[in-house]
């Protein structure tokens, strides 16, 4: 086992698990600070951690607190992330700045991947991936998540690319970057709130053991970078693509009218879609994260059994 990077503060439970080869699953913290309202965000974070424990793995929520990248958080730290309005949304570019200034930061997919890898964790569960934003041919707004997936050896379990993005262009970029995109139990690529995006999945697997075998094969071949493991939201929890699509179009148009761009746009859109859907999108978001946690724990267990 590789020792965690010395700049990381690794919780004792996580450090012991890594040292013994026990499966560990990383979790991002942006979903806590910027993805859901308080206190539902903290409650969901604790429930997701419990699901991972029940699946046989150790959860490791990742964040930056007082300038220290932390791998594994206690209840008080989770509550701080969920309730403090001054917690920054931190992607790769922001990490050095937040660490140097001693600030609090909630990690995105990209920064969680990097910190998880520095700790020696190779399975990460999130809600939805970032990607190419609508209108990116003019704005050049493309998430750092995609670049990080081409660089860092972590399998990312999500419910696909967030529905509010340009999913077709995102899949094209992932292909260019050489990132395997695998849908679980479906030939369709999921789109966060919905089980289908209208795009065929590049690859399909049906079991966690197959995902773990693919991870081993990729890295044993010396092919650097991560894998996208797209896990469709349960059928009984999904919002049909046509229904959510209308709400997303309205929210995107409103964001344009308000001049909201960059790092602020995804939190704005997610919050506005909750309002427009009268809470249905929040319920779906919680359901899909929990579903991803179950799969992520199973993948981590299978990978640790090599």
Short mmCIF file of C-alpha atoms in Angstrom, two decimals, residues 40-259:
data_model
loop_
_atom_site.label_atom_id
_atom_site.label_comp_id
_atom_site.label_asym_id
_atom_site.label_seq_id
_atom_site.Cartn_x
_atom_site.Cartn_y
_atom_site.Cartn_z
CA UNK A 40 -31.09 17.70 4.37
CA UNK A 41 -27.56 17.78 2.97
CA UNK A 42 -25.94 16.66 6.23
CA UNK A 43 -28.60 14.02 6.88
CA UNK A 44 -28.06 12.62 3.38
CA UNK A 45 -24.28 12.62 3.81
CA UNK A 46 -24.57 10.56 7.00
CA UNK A 47 -27.03 8.15 5.39
CA UNK A 48 -24.73 7.67 2.39
CA UNK A 49 -21.79 6.93 4.69
CA UNK A 50 -23.93 4.35 6.50
CA UNK A 51 -24.90 2.67 3.23
CA UNK A 52 -21.21 2.29 2.35
CA UNK A 53 -20.50 0.77 5.77
CA UNK A 54 -23.38 -1.67 5.32
CA UNK A 55 -21.87 -2.60 1.96
CA UNK A 56 -18.63 -3.66 3.62
CA UNK A 57 -16.45 -0.60 2.92
CA UNK A 58 -15.24 2.42 4.88
CA UNK A 59 -16.53 5.85 3.76
CA UNK A 60 -14.07 8.71 3.37
CA UNK A 61 -15.72 12.08 2.78
CA UNK A 62 -13.16 14.51 1.36
CA UNK A 63 -12.93 18.25 2.07
CA UNK A 64 -10.51 21.03 2.98
CA UNK A 65 -10.92 22.42 6.50
CA UNK A 66 -8.75 25.25 7.85
CA UNK A 67 -6.56 24.75 4.79
CA UNK A 68 -5.94 21.05 5.46
CA UNK A 69 -7.14 18.45 2.94
CA UNK A 70 -9.05 15.90 5.00
CA UNK A 71 -9.84 12.31 4.06
CA UNK A 72 -12.71 11.23 6.29
CA UNK A 73 -14.85 13.60 8.36
CA UNK A 74 -16.60 13.35 11.73
CA UNK A 75 -20.17 14.50 12.44
CA UNK A 76 -19.15 18.02 13.49
CA UNK A 77 -17.10 18.50 10.33
CA UNK A 78 -19.96 17.27 8.14
CA UNK A 79 -22.27 19.74 9.89
CA UNK A 80 -19.83 22.59 9.32
CA UNK A 81 -19.68 21.86 5.60
CA UNK A 82 -23.45 21.72 5.35
CA UNK A 83 -24.22 24.88 7.32
CA UNK A 84 -21.34 27.34 6.85
CA UNK A 85 -22.11 29.74 4.00
CA UNK A 86 -18.43 30.62 3.58
CA UNK A 87 -17.31 27.14 2.47
CA UNK A 88 -15.85 27.51 -1.01
CA UNK A 89 -16.52 25.22 -3.94
CA UNK A 90 -13.04 23.89 -4.69
CA UNK A 91 -11.91 22.34 -7.96
CA UNK A 92 -8.32 21.47 -8.89
CA UNK A 93 -7.31 25.05 -9.72
CA UNK A 94 -8.58 26.27 -6.33
CA UNK A 95 -6.88 23.69 -4.10
CA UNK A 96 -3.50 25.46 -3.67
CA UNK A 97 -5.18 28.81 -2.96
CA UNK A 98 -7.57 27.43 -0.34
CA UNK A 99 -4.84 25.39 1.36
CA UNK A 100 -2.41 28.32 1.44
CA UNK A 101 -5.03 30.67 2.91
CA UNK A 102 -6.21 28.19 5.53
CA UNK A 103 -9.81 28.29 4.33
CA UNK A 104 -12.65 25.75 4.17
CA UNK A 105 -13.35 24.10 0.84
CA UNK A 106 -15.89 21.59 -0.45
CA UNK A 107 -14.32 19.40 -3.11
CA UNK A 108 -15.77 18.81 -6.56
CA UNK A 109 -15.44 15.57 -8.52
CA UNK A 110 -12.06 16.65 -9.91
CA UNK A 111 -10.48 17.73 -6.63
CA UNK A 112 -11.97 14.77 -4.74
CA UNK A 113 -10.44 12.41 -7.30
CA UNK A 114 -7.01 13.99 -6.89
CA UNK A 115 -7.07 13.97 -3.08
CA UNK A 116 -8.52 10.44 -2.96
CA UNK A 117 -5.72 9.22 -5.21
CA UNK A 118 -3.10 10.93 -3.01
CA UNK A 119 -4.56 8.99 -0.10
CA UNK A 120 -4.49 5.69 -1.99
CA UNK A 121 -8.25 5.40 -2.61
CA UNK A 122 -9.36 4.18 -6.05
CA UNK A 123 -13.16 4.14 -5.82
CA UNK A 124 -15.18 7.34 -5.53
CA UNK A 125 -18.94 7.84 -5.35
CA UNK A 126 -20.71 11.03 -6.41
CA UNK A 127 -24.12 12.12 -7.72
CA UNK A 128 -23.47 13.33 -11.25
CA UNK A 129 -20.41 14.16 -13.31
CA UNK A 130 -19.54 17.57 -14.63
CA UNK A 131 -18.91 17.95 -18.32
CA UNK A 132 -19.38 20.17 -21.33
CA UNK A 133 -21.88 22.94 -20.58
CA UNK A 134 -24.59 23.89 -23.02
CA UNK A 135 -23.29 26.63 -25.28
CA UNK A 136 -19.67 25.65 -24.60
CA UNK A 137 -18.85 26.27 -28.25
CA UNK A 138 -19.06 29.95 -27.30
CA UNK A 139 -18.30 30.00 -23.58
CA UNK A 140 -15.62 27.24 -23.53
CA UNK A 141 -17.17 26.14 -20.22
CA UNK A 142 -15.96 22.56 -19.78
CA UNK A 143 -15.68 20.97 -16.36
CA UNK A 144 -12.26 20.09 -14.96
CA UNK A 145 -13.82 16.73 -14.05
CA UNK A 146 -13.17 15.52 -17.60
CA UNK A 147 -9.49 16.42 -17.61
CA UNK A 148 -9.03 14.86 -14.18
CA UNK A 149 -10.62 11.63 -15.37
CA UNK A 150 -7.89 11.41 -18.01
CA UNK A 151 -5.13 11.86 -15.42
CA UNK A 152 -6.04 10.24 -12.10
CA UNK A 153 -6.46 6.51 -11.40
CA UNK A 154 -9.85 6.53 -9.69
CA UNK A 155 -13.11 4.85 -10.73
CA UNK A 156 -15.97 7.35 -10.39
CA UNK A 157 -19.44 5.96 -9.73
CA UNK A 158 -22.17 8.42 -10.71
CA UNK A 159 -25.66 8.52 -12.18
CA UNK A 160 -24.14 9.77 -15.41
CA UNK A 161 -23.52 13.33 -16.52
CA UNK A 162 -25.72 15.99 -14.93
CA UNK A 163 -28.83 16.46 -17.07
CA UNK A 164 -28.29 20.21 -17.35
CA UNK A 165 -25.11 19.70 -19.42
CA UNK A 166 -24.45 18.84 -23.06
CA UNK A 167 -24.25 15.08 -22.67
CA UNK A 168 -23.42 14.28 -26.28
CA UNK A 169 -20.43 16.60 -26.37
CA UNK A 170 -19.33 15.36 -22.93
CA UNK A 171 -19.24 11.76 -24.18
CA UNK A 172 -17.22 12.88 -27.21
CA UNK A 173 -14.65 14.61 -24.98
CA UNK A 174 -14.37 11.55 -22.73
CA UNK A 175 -13.72 9.41 -25.82
CA UNK A 176 -10.99 11.81 -26.98
CA UNK A 177 -9.40 11.68 -23.53
CA UNK A 178 -9.43 7.87 -23.54
CA UNK A 179 -11.68 7.50 -20.50
CA UNK A 180 -13.72 4.27 -20.38
CA UNK A 181 -17.43 5.08 -19.95
CA UNK A 182 -19.36 2.10 -18.58
CA UNK A 183 -23.08 1.95 -17.91
CA UNK A 184 -24.26 -0.59 -15.35
CA UNK A 185 -27.04 -2.92 -16.45
CA UNK A 186 -28.12 -0.74 -19.38
CA UNK A 187 -27.21 -0.06 -22.99
CA UNK A 188 -28.31 3.57 -22.52
CA UNK A 189 -26.17 6.23 -20.90
CA UNK A 190 -28.07 7.68 -17.91
CA UNK A 191 -28.62 11.40 -17.36
CA UNK A 192 -28.73 11.92 -13.60
CA UNK A 193 -32.48 12.36 -12.93
CA UNK A 194 -33.40 9.97 -15.77
CA UNK A 195 -32.35 6.46 -16.69
CA UNK A 196 -31.66 7.42 -20.30
CA UNK A 197 -30.08 10.43 -21.98
CA UNK A 198 -30.94 9.52 -25.54
CA UNK A 199 -27.31 8.44 -26.07
CA UNK A 200 -26.09 4.87 -26.24
CA UNK A 201 -23.52 3.96 -23.63
CA UNK A 202 -20.05 3.31 -25.05
CA UNK A 203 -19.62 0.25 -22.81
CA UNK A 204 -21.85 -1.91 -20.62
CA UNK A 205 -21.19 -4.12 -17.60
CA UNK A 206 -23.70 -5.74 -15.26
CA UNK A 207 -21.84 -6.58 -12.04
CA UNK A 208 -19.50 -4.87 -9.60
CA UNK A 209 -16.97 -7.67 -10.06
CA UNK A 210 -16.76 -6.87 -13.77
CA UNK A 211 -16.08 -3.23 -12.99
CA UNK A 212 -13.30 -4.20 -10.58
CA UNK A 213 -11.77 -6.49 -13.21
CA UNK A 214 -11.84 -3.64 -15.75
CA UNK A 215 -10.12 -1.30 -13.27
CA UNK A 216 -7.37 -3.88 -12.71
CA UNK A 217 -6.91 -4.49 -16.43
CA UNK A 218 -6.67 -0.77 -17.21
CA UNK A 219 -4.10 0.06 -14.58
CA UNK A 220 -2.16 -3.20 -14.96
CA UNK A 221 -1.72 -2.25 -18.62
CA UNK A 222 -0.23 1.05 -17.50
CA UNK A 223 -3.11 3.11 -18.93
CA UNK A 224 -3.35 6.13 -16.66
CA UNK A 225 -6.59 7.84 -15.73
CA UNK A 226 -9.97 7.01 -14.29
CA UNK A 227 -13.14 5.27 -15.35
CA UNK A 228 -16.71 6.53 -15.52
CA UNK A 229 -19.11 4.03 -13.96
CA UNK A 230 -22.60 5.27 -14.85
CA UNK A 231 -25.28 3.81 -12.59
CA UNK A 232 -28.86 4.60 -13.67
CA UNK A 233 -31.21 6.01 -11.04
CA UNK A 234 -33.74 3.37 -9.85
CA UNK A 235 -36.75 3.26 -12.17
CA UNK A 236 -39.22 4.10 -9.41
CA UNK A 237 -37.26 7.26 -8.52
CA UNK A 238 -36.49 8.72 -11.93
CA UNK A 239 -37.98 11.85 -13.45
CA UNK A 240 -38.76 11.22 -17.15
CA UNK A 241 -36.35 12.94 -19.49
CA UNK A 242 -39.09 14.94 -21.21
CA UNK A 243 -40.38 16.28 -17.88
CA UNK A 244 -37.05 17.26 -16.37
CA UNK A 245 -35.84 18.56 -19.72
CA UNK A 246 -38.45 21.32 -19.79
CA UNK A 247 -37.49 22.45 -16.28
CA UNK A 248 -33.80 22.43 -17.11
CA UNK A 249 -34.36 24.50 -20.26
CA UNK A 250 -36.23 27.09 -18.21
CA UNK A 251 -33.56 27.18 -15.48
CA UNK A 252 -30.74 27.49 -18.04
CA UNK A 253 -32.55 30.36 -19.76
CA UNK A 254 -33.02 32.14 -16.43
CA UNK A 255 -29.35 31.68 -15.58
CA UNK A 256 -28.43 33.30 -18.91
CA UNK A 257 -30.72 36.24 -18.22
CA UNK A 258 -29.10 36.72 -14.80
CA UNK A 259 -25.58 36.44 -16.19
#
